[in-house]
Amino acid sequence: MSRATVIGLGKSGVAAARLLKREGWEVELSDGNTSETLLQQQQELAAEQITVKLGQSLELNGANLPQLIVVSPGVPWDIPVLVKARQLGIETIGEIELAWRNLQSLPWVGITGTNGKTTTTALVAAIFQAAELNAPACGNIGHAACEVALSQPKRAAEKFDNSSLDWVIAELSSYQIESSVSLAPRIGVWTTFTPDHLSRHQTLENYYNIKAKLLRQSELQVFNGDDAYLRQLGLNAWPDAYWTSVKGKDSLISEKGFYIQDGWVVEKLTATSAPEAIVKVSTLRMVGEHNLQNLLMAVATARLAGINCDAIARGIVEFPGVAHRLEHICTWEGIDFINDSKATNYDAAEVGLASVNSPAILIAGGEAKAGDDTGWLAKIHSQAAAVLLIGSAAPAFAKRLQEVGYYSYEIVETMEKAVPKSAELAKQYQAHVVLLSPACASFDQYSNFEVRGDRFRQLCLAWAEAWKLQYNSILSSPLP
């Protein structure tokens, strides 16, 4: 029996291990960490005859080497053991590549970008499903791609309809593309491109080339024509792509593409075809110009997949938005609490601030990333009444704010201190919004941005409920 090793006991790793086991492989899953949760998973997988090794790294010694290594997205592609594996001739792939090999008979939409890819992916999936297509979102959003593969005929998975899939809608990070050799979507979408993940990819050129690989291997390509970096490359680099612009037909850099004109999303599928109005922009309930760009790319994808205008409008009008991306949590005393925990870099956080009513109370900080903070700091100057700083980046952020002449900040260290303080400051400054938009990764205090956003939501709702109970108690108390 052929042997496979899966590195990483997250949902992607577990799904990959189960898929390999179903295909007849002898499977071992390894993870350098250990915890109560991982020990419980170890027992569950042992019952499925999948060996799990915790608290130790994979070692490639001896004669009994695996024929295949599958890597979870969070595992760097160039760690020594993977470099050694490739030198030894052991096939090494990512979880997405494994899923692709099982699902390549289906058309895929592959969506990548520094920012905007989660909202675009979720909206694309909503539109396809409104068109009565079985098209789950997966990858960097929703289910692991190998979970989707497991839903196909060999096993009826609980989370999916047992009928065969029509499309696979995959949000793909640079980590996932990097480890996918043959992935070739029917439609590839590139939302934005700004410096990010450079601690892993080293240079902007490396980061760009990883994402470009996905688009080069896609049959049809959709690009954000308003993104400064992608627009600069333009038709010279991507002559056959469909470009988009929220700024109208005159800003479209190609003779074919999708743009916004007079409140409508308009398509022009060829250089000679007449423009056609597809859907009203007002159909989308989400705020911010960046979401109009996400709307354009989602509509472009749907039209290239042959979906009619009625289904597109239905999918958009029913779309609730994405958790942790400008997610409205609650309103307390006329102040909106907004969760933008997914803003893990300066560009995303700048967009977050630009999208809410000002003045705002901003909660920022976490594990700092490399990048250009100039635009973000300028937006803080114009939009934020005060900034509360949390996490390990707080001292460095405080120093940067001072350097640009902004002094209305306070280091509060934790979310538990930030939420009540933000409510107090919102009253003081008559701010309309409390916005969590960290401009940082979460790993200094939380396992991921979702857990960070969930904690913010929990604290906000508890704060609002406590005040409601206190207010009702005062009302019900007898007068002296």
CSV table of C-alpha atoms in Angstrom, one decimal:
chain,number,residue,atom,x,y,z
A,1,MET,CA,0.0,0.0,0.0
A,2,SER,CA,1.3,3.5,-0.9
A,3,ARG,CA,2.2,5.7,2.0
A,4,ALA,CA,1.2,9.4,2.3
A,5,THR,CA,2.1,11.9,5.0
A,6,VAL,CA,-0.1,15.0,5.6
A,7,ILE,CA,1.5,17.9,7.5
A,8,GLY,CA,-0.8,20.1,9.7
A,9,LEU,CA,-3.8,19.0,11.7
A,10,GLY,CA,-6.2,21.9,10.7
A,11,LYS,CA,-9.4,21.3,8.7
A,12,SER,CA,-7.5,21.2,5.4
A,13,GLY,CA,-5.0,18.6,6.7
A,14,VAL,CA,-7.8,16.4,8.2
A,15,ALA,CA,-9.8,16.6,5.0
A,16,ALA,CA,-6.7,15.7,2.9
A,17,ALA,CA,-6.0,12.7,5.2
A,18,ARG,CA,-9.5,11.4,4.9
A,19,LEU,CA,-9.5,11.8,1.1
A,20,LEU,CA,-6.2,9.9,0.8
A,21,LYS,CA,-7.5,7.2,3.1
A,22,ARG,CA,-10.6,6.8,0.9
A,23,GLU,CA,-8.4,6.4,-2.1
A,24,GLY,CA,-6.5,3.5,-0.6
A,25,TRP,CA,-3.4,5.2,0.8
A,26,GLU,CA,-1.8,4.4,4.2
A,27,VAL,CA,-2.0,7.8,5.8
A,28,GLU,CA,0.0,9.5,8.6
A,29,LEU,CA,-0.8,13.0,9.8
A,30,SER,CA,1.8,15.0,11.7
A,31,ASP,CA,1.6,18.3,13.6
A,32,GLY,CA,4.3,20.0,15.7
A,33,ASN,CA,1.7,21.2,18.3
A,34,THR,CA,-0.3,19.4,20.9
A,35,SER,CA,-3.4,20.3,22.8
A,36,GLU,CA,-6.6,18.8,24.2
A,37,THR,CA,-8.4,19.5,21.0
A,38,LEU,CA,-5.6,17.9,18.9
A,39,LEU,CA,-5.5,14.9,21.2
A,40,GLN,CA,-9.3,14.4,20.7
A,41,GLN,CA,-8.8,14.7,16.9
A,42,GLN,CA,-6.0,12.2,17.2
A,43,GLN,CA,-8.4,9.6,18.8
A,44,GLU,CA,-11.2,10.3,16.2
A,45,LEU,CA,-8.8,9.8,13.3
A,46,ALA,CA,-7.3,6.7,14.9
A,47,ALA,CA,-10.7,5.1,14.7
A,48,GLU,CA,-10.6,5.8,10.9
A,49,GLN,CA,-7.2,4.1,10.7
A,50,ILE,CA,-5.3,7.4,10.2
A,51,THR,CA,-2.2,7.7,12.3
A,52,VAL,CA,-1.7,11.1,13.9
A,53,LYS,CA,1.7,12.1,15.4
A,54,LEU,CA,1.6,15.2,17.7
A,55,GLY,CA,4.3,17.4,19.1
A,56,GLN,CA,6.9,16.3,16.6
A,57,SER,CA,8.1,17.3,13.2
A,58,LEU,CA,8.2,15.1,10.2
A,59,GLU,CA,11.6,13.3,9.7
A,60,LEU,CA,12.7,11.8,6.5
A,61,ASN,CA,15.1,9.2,7.7
A,62,GLY,CA,15.3,5.5,7.0
A,63,ALA,CA,14.0,3.4,4.1
A,64,ASN,CA,10.2,3.6,4.9
A,65,LEU,CA,9.7,7.0,3.3
A,66,PRO,CA,6.3,8.2,2.1
A,67,GLN,CA,5.6,8.4,-1.7
A,68,LEU,CA,3.5,11.6,-1.2
A,69,ILE,CA,3.5,14.5,1.2
A,70,VAL,CA,0.5,16.8,1.4
A,71,VAL,CA,1.0,20.2,3.0
A,72,SER,CA,-1.6,22.3,4.8
A,73,PRO,CA,-1.8,26.0,3.8
A,74,GLY,CA,-0.3,27.3,6.9
A,75,VAL,CA,2.9,25.3,6.5
A,76,PRO,CA,5.7,27.3,4.7
A,77,TRP,CA,6.6,25.7,1.4
A,78,ASP,CA,10.4,26.1,1.9
A,79,ILE,CA,10.9,24.6,5.4
A,80,PRO,CA,13.9,22.2,5.5
A,81,VAL,CA,11.9,19.0,5.6
A,82,LEU,CA,10.0,19.9,2.4
A,83,VAL,CA,13.2,21.0,0.6
A,84,LYS,CA,14.7,17.6,1.6
A,85,ALA,CA,11.6,15.8,0.4
A,86,ARG,CA,11.8,17.3,-3.0
A,87,GLN,CA,15.5,16.5,-3.2
A,88,LEU,CA,14.7,12.9,-2.4
A,89,GLY,CA,12.1,12.8,-5.2
A,90,ILE,CA,9.1,12.6,-2.9
A,91,GLU,CA,6.1,14.2,-4.5
A,92,THR,CA,5.1,17.2,-2.4
A,93,ILE,CA,1.9,19.1,-3.0
A,94,GLY,CA,-0.6,21.3,-1.2
A,95,GLU,CA,-4.1,20.3,0.0
A,96,ILE,CA,-5.7,22.4,-2.8
A,97,GLU,CA,-3.7,20.4,-5.5
A,98,LEU,CA,-4.9,17.1,-4.0
A,99,ALA,CA,-8.5,18.4,-4.2
A,100,TRP,CA,-8.0,19.6,-7.8
A,101,ARG,CA,-6.8,16.2,-8.8
A,102,ASN,CA,-10.0,14.7,-7.5
A,103,LEU,CA,-12.3,17.4,-8.9
A,104,GLN,CA,-10.6,18.6,-12.2
A,105,SER,CA,-13.5,17.2,-14.3
A,106,LEU,CA,-15.5,20.1,-12.8
A,107,PRO,CA,-15.1,23.8,-13.8
A,108,TRP,CA,-13.5,25.8,-11.1
A,109,VAL,CA,-13.5,29.5,-10.3
A,110,GLY,CA,-10.2,30.4,-8.6
A,111,ILE,CA,-10.2,33.8,-6.8
A,112,THR,CA,-7.1,35.4,-5.4
A,113,GLY,CA,-5.8,38.8,-4.4
A,114,THR,CA,-4.3,40.6,-1.4
A,115,ASN,CA,-7.7,42.0,-0.3
A,116,GLY,CA,-11.3,41.5,-1.5
A,117,LYS,CA,-11.1,37.9,-2.3
A,118,THR,CA,-13.3,36.6,0.5
A,119,THR,CA,-16.2,38.9,-0.2
A,120,THR,CA,-15.9,38.3,-3.9
A,121,THR,CA,-15.8,34.5,-3.4
A,122,ALA,CA,-18.8,34.5,-1.1
A,123,LEU,CA,-20.8,36.7,-3.5
A,124,VAL,CA,-19.8,34.5,-6.5
A,125,ALA,CA,-21.0,31.4,-4.6
A,126,ALA,CA,-24.2,33.2,-3.6
A,127,ILE,CA,-25.0,34.1,-7.3
A,128,PHE,CA,-24.2,30.6,-8.6
A,129,GLN,CA,-26.4,29.1,-5.9
A,130,ALA,CA,-29.2,31.5,-6.8
A,131,ALA,CA,-28.9,30.1,-10.3
A,132,GLU,CA,-29.6,26.7,-8.7
A,133,LEU,CA,-26.1,25.5,-9.3
A,134,ASN,CA,-24.4,23.2,-6.8
A,135,ALA,CA,-21.3,25.4,-6.3
A,136,PRO,CA,-19.9,25.4,-2.7
A,137,ALA,CA,-17.3,28.0,-1.6
A,138,CYS,CA,-14.1,26.4,-0.4
A,139,GLY,CA,-10.4,26.8,0.1
A,140,ASN,CA,-9.5,29.9,2.1
A,141,ILE,CA,-13.2,30.4,2.9
A,142,GLY,CA,-15.8,27.9,4.0
A,143,HIS,CA,-14.9,24.3,3.6
A,144,ALA,CA,-11.5,22.8,2.9
A,145,ALA,CA,-11.3,21.9,-0.8
A,146,CYS,CA,-10.7,18.3,0.1
A,147,GLU,CA,-14.0,18.3,2.0
A,148,VAL,CA,-15.7,19.2,-1.2
A,149,ALA,CA,-13.9,16.3,-3.0
A,150,LEU,CA,-15.1,14.0,-0.2
A,151,SER,CA,-18.7,15.0,-1.0
A,152,GLN,CA,-18.5,13.3,-4.4
A,153,PRO,CA,-20.0,9.9,-5.2
A,154,LYS,CA,-17.5,7.7,-3.3
A,155,ARG,CA,-18.9,9.1,0.0
A,156,ALA,CA,-22.0,11.0,0.8
A,157,ALA,CA,-20.9,13.9,3.0
A,158,GLU,CA,-23.3,15.5,5.5
A,159,LYS,CA,-22.4,19.0,4.6
A,160,PHE,CA,-23.2,18.9,0.9
A,161,ASP,CA,-26.0,17.8,-1.3
A,162,ASN,CA,-25.4,14.3,-2.5
A,163,SER,CA,-26.0,15.2,-6.1
A,164,SER,CA,-22.9,15.9,-8.1
A,165,LEU,CA,-21.4,19.4,-8.1
A,166,ASP,CA,-21.7,21.9,-10.9
A,167,TRP,CA,-18.8,24.2,-10.0
A,168,VAL,CA,-16.1,24.6,-7.4
A,169,ILE,CA,-15.8,28.2,-6.1
A,170,ALA,CA,-12.3,28.5,-4.5
A,171,GLU,CA,-10.8,31.4,-2.6
A,172,LEU,CA,-7.0,30.8,-3.0
A,173,SER,CA,-4.3,32.4,-0.9
A,174,SER,CA,-0.7,32.7,-2.2
A,175,TYR,CA,0.2,29.9,0.2
A,176,GLN,CA,-2.4,27.6,-1.5
A,177,ILE,CA,-1.4,28.6,-5.1
A,178,GLU,CA,2.3,28.1,-4.3
A,179,SER,CA,1.8,24.4,-3.5
A,180,SER,CA,-0.6,23.7,-6.4
A,181,VAL,CA,1.2,22.5,-9.4
A,182,SER,CA,-1.5,21.8,-12.0
A,183,LEU,CA,-4.5,23.7,-10.7
A,184,ALA,CA,-6.2,25.3,-13.8
A,185,PRO,CA,-9.5,27.0,-13.1
A,186,ARG,CA,-12.1,27.7,-15.9
A,187,ILE,CA,-12.3,31.3,-14.6
A,188,GLY,CA,-9.5,33.0,-12.6
A,189,VAL,CA,-10.1,36.3,-10.7
A,190,TRP,CA,-7.5,38.7,-9.4
A,191,THR,CA,-9.0,41.2,-7.0
A,192,THR,CA,-6.1,43.4,-5.8
A,193,PHE,CA,-2.4,43.4,-5.4
A,194,THR,CA,-0.4,45.1,-2.6
A,195,PRO,CA,2.6,44.0,-0.5
A,196,ASP,CA,1.6,41.3,2.0
A,197,HIS,CA,3.0,38.0,3.4
A,198,LEU,CA,6.5,39.2,2.5
A,199,SER,CA,8.0,37.6,5.6
A,200,ARG,CA,7.1,34.3,3.8
A,201,HIS,CA,7.5,35.2,0.2
A,202,GLN,CA,10.6,37.5,0.7
A,203,THR,CA,10.0,39.8,-2.3
A,204,LEU,CA,7.1,41.5,-4.0
A,205,GLU,CA,8.1,39.8,-7.2
A,206,ASN,CA,7.9,36.4,-5.7
A,207,TYR,CA,4.5,37.2,-4.3
A,208,TYR,CA,3.3,38.5,-7.6
A,209,ASN,CA,4.5,35.5,-9.6
A,210,ILE,CA,2.8,33.1,-7.3
A,211,LYS,CA,-0.6,34.8,-7.8
A,212,ALA,CA,0.1,35.3,-11.5
A,213,LYS,CA,0.6,31.5,-11.9
A,214,LEU,CA,-3.1,30.9,-11.1
A,215,LEU,CA,-4.3,33.4,-13.6
A,216,ARG,CA,-1.9,32.1,-16.3
A,217,GLN,CA,-3.3,28.6,-15.9
A,218,SER,CA,-6.9,29.9,-16.0
A,219,GLU,CA,-8.9,29.6,-19.2
A,220,LEU,CA,-10.7,33.0,-18.7
A,221,GLN,CA,-9.3,35.8,-16.6
A,222,VAL,CA,-11.0,38.7,-14.7
A,223,PHE,CA,-8.9,41.6,-13.3
A,224,ASN,CA,-9.6,44.6,-11.1
A,225,GLY,CA,-8.8,47.4,-13.5
A,226,ASP,CA,-8.9,50.0,-10.7
A,227,ASP,CA,-6.1,48.4,-8.7
A,228,ALA,CA,-3.0,50.5,-9.3
A,229,TYR,CA,-0.5,47.7,-9.6
A,230,LEU,CA,-2.6,45.5,-11.9
A,231,ARG,CA,-3.7,48.5,-14.0
A,232,GLN,CA,0.0,49.5,-14.5
A,233,LEU,CA,0.7,46.0,-15.9
A,234,GLY,CA,-2.5,46.1,-17.9
A,235,LEU,CA,-2.9,44.8,-21.4
A,236,ASN,CA,0.9,44.3,-21.9
A,237,ALA,CA,0.9,41.5,-19.3
A,238,TRP,CA,-2.7,40.3,-19.7
A,239,PRO,CA,-4.0,41.1,-23.2
A,240,ASP,CA,-6.9,38.6,-23.2
A,241,ALA,CA,-8.3,39.4,-19.7
A,242,TYR,CA,-11.7,40.9,-18.9
A,243,TRP,CA,-11.0,44.1,-17.0
A,244,THR,CA,-13.3,45.9,-14.6
A,245,SER,CA,-13.8,49.5,-13.4
A,246,VAL,CA,-16.1,51.2,-11.0
A,247,LYS,CA,-15.3,54.5,-12.8
A,248,GLY,CA,-17.2,53.9,-16.0
A,249,LYS,CA,-16.5,52.9,-19.6
A,250,ASP,CA,-13.9,55.5,-20.2
A,251,SER,CA,-11.7,54.0,-17.4
A,252,LEU,CA,-11.9,50.5,-18.8
A,253,ILE,CA,-8.4,49.7,-20.1
A,254,SER,CA,-9.6,47.0,-22.5
A,255,GLU,CA,-12.2,46.8,-25.2
A,256,LYS,CA,-14.0,44.1,-23.3
A,257,GLY,CA,-14.9,44.0,-19.7
A,258,PHE,CA,-17.3,45.1,-17.0
A,259,TYR,CA,-17.9,48.6,-15.6
A,260,ILE,CA,-20.3,50.8,-13.7
A,261,GLN,CA,-22.3,53.4,-15.6
A,262,ASP,CA,-25.3,55.4,-14.4
A,263,GLY,CA,-26.0,53.1,-11.5
A,264,TRP,CA,-25.7,49.8,-13.5
A,265,VAL,CA,-23.2,47.1,-13.9
A,266,VAL,CA,-22.6,47.0,-17.6
A,267,GLU,CA,-20.9,44.2,-19.6
A,268,LYS,CA,-19.0,44.4,-22.9
A,269,LEU,CA,-18.0,40.9,-23.9
A,270,THR,CA,-16.1,41.7,-27.1
A,271,ALA,CA,-14.5,44.6,-28.8
A,272,THR,CA,-17.4,44.8,-31.2
A,273,SER,CA,-20.4,43.8,-29.0
A,274,ALA,CA,-22.8,46.4,-27.7
A,275,PRO,CA,-22.8,47.2,-24.0
A,276,GLU,CA,-25.5,45.5,-21.9
A,277,ALA,CA,-26.8,46.5,-18.5
A,278,ILE,CA,-26.8,43.5,-16.2
A,279,VAL,CA,-27.9,44.6,-12.7
A,280,LYS,CA,-28.4,47.7,-10.7
A,281,VAL,CA,-25.6,48.6,-8.3
A,282,SER,CA,-28.2,49.5,-5.6
A,283,THR,CA,-29.0,45.8,-5.5
A,284,LEU,CA,-26.0,45.3,-3.3
A,285,ARG,CA,-26.5,46.2,0.4
A,286,MET,CA,-22.8,46.4,1.4
A,287,VAL,CA,-21.1,49.8,1.8
A,288,GLY,CA,-17.8,51.0,0.3
A,289,GLU,CA,-16.4,51.6,-3.2
A,290,HIS,CA,-14.2,48.5,-2.8
A,291,ASN,CA,-17.4,46.4,-2.5
A,292,LEU,CA,-18.6,47.9,-5.9
A,293,GLN,CA,-15.4,46.5,-7.3
A,294,ASN,CA,-16.1,43.1,-5.7
A,295,LEU,CA,-19.6,43.3,-7.2
A,296,LEU,CA,-18.2,43.9,-10.6
A,297,MET,CA,-15.8,40.9,-10.4
A,298,ALA,CA,-18.5,38.7,-9.1
A,299,VAL,CA,-21.0,39.7,-11.9
A,300,ALA,CA,-18.2,39.2,-14.5
A,301,THR,CA,-17.5,35.7,-13.2
A,302,ALA,CA,-21.2,34.8,-13.3
A,303,ARG,CA,-21.7,36.1,-16.8
A,304,LEU,CA,-18.6,34.3,-18.1
A,305,ALA,CA,-20.2,31.2,-16.5
A,306,GLY,CA,-23.4,31.8,-18.5
A,307,ILE,CA,-25.6,32.8,-15.6
A,308,ASN,CA,-28.6,35.0,-16.5
A,309,CYS,CA,-29.3,38.5,-15.2
A,310,ASP,CA,-32.3,37.4,-13.0
A,311,ALA,CA,-30.3,34.9,-11.1
A,312,ILE,CA,-27.5,37.4,-10.6
A,313,ALA,CA,-29.8,40.0,-9.2
A,314,ARG,CA,-31.4,37.4,-6.9
A,315,GLY,CA,-28.1,36.3,-5.6
A,316,ILE,CA,-26.9,39.8,-4.9
A,317,VAL,CA,-30.0,41.1,-3.2
A,318,GLU,CA,-30.0,38.1,-0.8
A,319,PHE,CA,-26.3,38.3,-0.1
A,320,PRO,CA,-25.8,39.1,3.6
A,321,GLY,CA,-22.1,40.1,3.5
A,322,VAL,CA,-19.1,38.3,5.0
A,323,ALA,CA,-18.3,37.8,8.7
A,324,HIS,CA,-15.3,39.8,10.0
A,325,ARG,CA,-15.3,42.1,6.9
A,326,LEU,CA,-17.2,45.3,7.8
A,327,GLU,CA,-19.7,43.2,9.7
A,328,HIS,CA,-22.3,45.2,11.7
A,329,ILE,CA,-22.4,43.7,15.2
A,330,CYS,CA,-24.9,45.9,17.0
A,331,THR,CA,-26.0,49.5,17.7
A,332,TRP,CA,-25.7,50.9,21.2
A,333,GLU,CA,-26.8,54.4,22.0
A,334,GLY,CA,-26.8,55.3,18.3
A,335,ILE,CA,-23.2,54.0,17.9
A,336,ASP,CA,-22.5,51.2,15.4
A,337,PHE,CA,-20.0,48.5,16.4
A,338,ILE,CA,-18.3,47.1,13.2
A,339,ASN,CA,-16.2,44.0,13.0
A,340,ASP,CA,-13.4,44.3,10.4
A,341,SER,CA,-11.1,41.7,11.9
A,342,LYS,CA,-10.2,40.4,8.5
A,343,ALA,CA,-8.4,43.6,7.8
A,344,THR,CA,-5.0,42.1,8.5
A,345,ASN,CA,-2.8,44.6,6.6
A,346,TYR,CA,-2.6,48.4,6.1
A,347,ASP,CA,-4.4,48.5,2.8
A,348,ALA,CA,-7.4,46.5,4.1
A,349,ALA,CA,-7.6,48.6,7.2
A,350,GLU,CA,-7.5,51.8,5.2
A,351,VAL,CA,-10.4,50.6,3.1
A,352,GLY,CA,-12.3,49.7,6.3
A,353,LEU,CA,-11.9,53.2,7.7
A,354,ALA,CA,-12.9,54.8,4.4
A,355,SER,CA,-16.1,52.7,4.3
A,356,VAL,CA,-17.6,53.8,7.7
A,357,ASN,CA,-19.1,57.0,8.8
A,358,SER,CA,-16.7,59.4,10.5
A,359,PRO,CA,-15.7,60.3,13.1
A,360,ALA,CA,-14.9,56.7,14.2
A,361,ILE,CA,-13.2,55.1,17.2
A,362,LEU,CA,-10.7,52.7,15.8
A,363,ILE,CA,-9.4,49.6,17.5
A,364,ALA,CA,-6.1,48.5,15.9
A,365,GLY,CA,-3.1,46.3,16.5
A,366,GLY,CA,-2.0,42.7,16.8
A,367,GLU,CA,1.0,41.1,15.2
A,368,ALA,CA,2.5,43.7,12.9
A,369,LYS,CA,3.2,43.0,9.2
A,370,ALA,CA,5.6,44.6,6.8
A,371,GLY,CA,4.0,47.1,4.5
A,372,ASP,CA,3.5,50.8,3.6
A,373,ASP,CA,1.3,52.4,6.4
A,374,THR,CA,1.3,55.9,4.8
A,375,GLY,CA,-2.3,55.7,3.4
A,376,TRP,CA,-3.6,54.1,6.5
A,377,LEU,CA,-2.1,56.7,8.8
A,378,ALA,CA,-3.6,59.5,6.6
A,379,LYS,CA,-7.0,57.9,6.8
A,380,ILE,CA,-6.7,57.8,10.6
A,381,HIS,CA,-6.0,61.5,10.6
A,382,SER,CA,-9.1,62.3,8.6
A,383,GLN,CA,-11.5,59.6,9.9
A,384,ALA,CA,-10.7,58.6,13.4
A,385,ALA,CA,-11.6,60.6,16.5
A,386,ALA,CA,-9.4,58.3,18.6
A,387,VAL,CA,-7.4,55.0,18.3
A,388,LEU,CA,-7.2,52.2,20.8
A,389,LEU,CA,-4.1,50.0,20.4
A,390,ILE,CA,-4.0,46.3,21.3
A,391,GLY,CA,-1.5,43.5,20.9
A,392,SER,CA,2.2,43.4,20.4
A,393,ALA,CA,2.2,46.1,17.6
A,394,ALA,CA,0.7,48.7,20.0
A,395,PRO,CA,4.0,50.4,21.0
A,396,ALA,CA,5.3,50.6,17.4
A,397,PHE,CA,1.9,51.9,16.2
A,398,ALA,CA,1.9,54.5,19.0
A,399,LYS,CA,5.3,55.7,17.8
A,400,ARG,CA,4.2,55.9,14.1
A,401,LEU,CA,1.1,57.9,15.1
A,402,GLN,CA,3.2,60.4,17.0
A,403,GLU,CA,5.6,60.7,14.1
A,404,VAL,CA,2.7,61.8,11.9
A,405,GLY,CA,1.3,64.2,14.5
A,406,TYR,CA,-1.6,62.1,15.8
A,407,TYR,CA,-1.9,62.0,19.6
A,408,SER,CA,-5.5,60.9,20.2
A,409,TYR,CA,-4.5,57.3,21.0
A,410,GLU,CA,-4.2,55.0,24.0
A,411,ILE,CA,-2.5,51.7,24.4
A,412,VAL,CA,-5.1,49.4,26.0
A,413,GLU,CA,-3.4,46.0,25.2
A,414,THR,CA,-6.4,43.7,25.1
A,415,MET,CA,-9.8,43.5,23.4
A,416,GLU,CA,-11.4,43.2,26.8
A,417,LYS,CA,-10.2,46.7,27.7
A,418,ALA,CA,-10.7,48.1,24.2
A,419,VAL,CA,-14.5,47.5,23.8
A,420,PRO,CA,-15.8,49.3,27.0
A,421,LYS,CA,-13.2,52.1,26.4
A,422,SER,CA,-14.3,52.5,22.8
A,423,ALA,CA,-17.9,53.0,23.9
A,424,GLU,CA,-16.8,55.6,26.4
A,425,LEU,CA,-14.8,57.5,23.8
A,426,ALA,CA,-17.5,57.3,21.2
A,427,LYS,CA,-19.8,59.1,23.6
A,428,GLN,CA,-17.1,61.6,24.4
A,429,TYR,CA,-16.3,62.4,20.8
A,430,GLN,CA,-19.9,61.9,19.5
A,431,ALA,CA,-18.5,59.3,17.1
A,432,HIS,CA,-20.9,57.3,14.9
A,433,VAL,CA,-18.9,54.1,14.8
A,434,VAL,CA,-16.6,51.8,16.8
A,435,LEU,CA,-14.5,50.0,14.2
A,436,LEU,CA,-12.2,47.0,14.9
A,437,SER,CA,-9.9,47.1,11.9
A,438,PRO,CA,-6.6,45.9,13.2
A,439,ALA,CA,-4.1,46.3,10.2
A,440,CYS,CA,-2.4,43.3,11.8
A,441,ALA,CA,-2.3,39.5,11.9
A,442,SER,CA,-3.9,38.0,15.0
A,443,PHE,CA,-1.3,35.4,16.1
A,444,ASP,CA,0.1,37.3,19.1
A,445,GLN,CA,-3.2,37.0,21.0
A,446,TYR,CA,-5.6,34.8,18.9
A,447,SER,CA,-5.2,31.7,16.7
A,448,ASN,CA,-6.7,33.5,13.7
A,449,PHE,CA,-8.6,36.6,12.7
A,450,GLU,CA,-11.9,34.7,13.0
A,451,VAL,CA,-11.4,34.0,16.7
A,452,ARG,CA,-10.3,37.7,17.2
A,453,GLY,CA,-13.5,38.9,15.4
A,454,ASP,CA,-15.7,36.4,17.4
A,455,ARG,CA,-14.2,37.8,20.6
A,456,PHE,CA,-15.0,41.4,19.6
A,457,ARG,CA,-18.5,40.4,18.7
A,458,GLN,CA,-19.0,38.6,22.0
A,459,LEU,CA,-17.7,41.6,24.0
A,460,CYS,CA,-19.8,44.1,22.0
A,461,LEU,CA,-23.0,42.1,22.4
A,462,ALA,CA,-22.3,41.6,26.1
A,463,TRP,CA,-21.7,45.3,26.6
A,464,ALA,CA,-24.9,46.3,24.9
A,465,GLU,CA,-26.9,43.7,26.8
A,466,ALA,CA,-25.4,44.8,30.2
A,467,TRP,CA,-26.4,48.4,29.5
A,468,LYS,CA,-29.9,47.3,28.4
A,469,LEU,CA,-30.4,45.4,31.7
A,470,GLN,CA,-29.0,48.3,33.7
A,471,TYR,CA,-31.3,50.7,31.9
A,472,ASN,CA,-34.4,48.5,32.4
A,473,SER,CA,-33.5,48.1,36.0
A,474,ILE,CA,-33.4,51.8,36.5
A,475,LEU,CA,-36.8,52.2,34.8
A,476,SER,CA,-38.4,49.5,36.9
A,477,SER,CA,-37.0,50.9,40.2
A,478,PRO,CA,-39.6,52.7,42.4
A,479,LEU,CA,-39.2,56.4,42.7
A,480,PRO,CA,-37.8,57.7,46.0
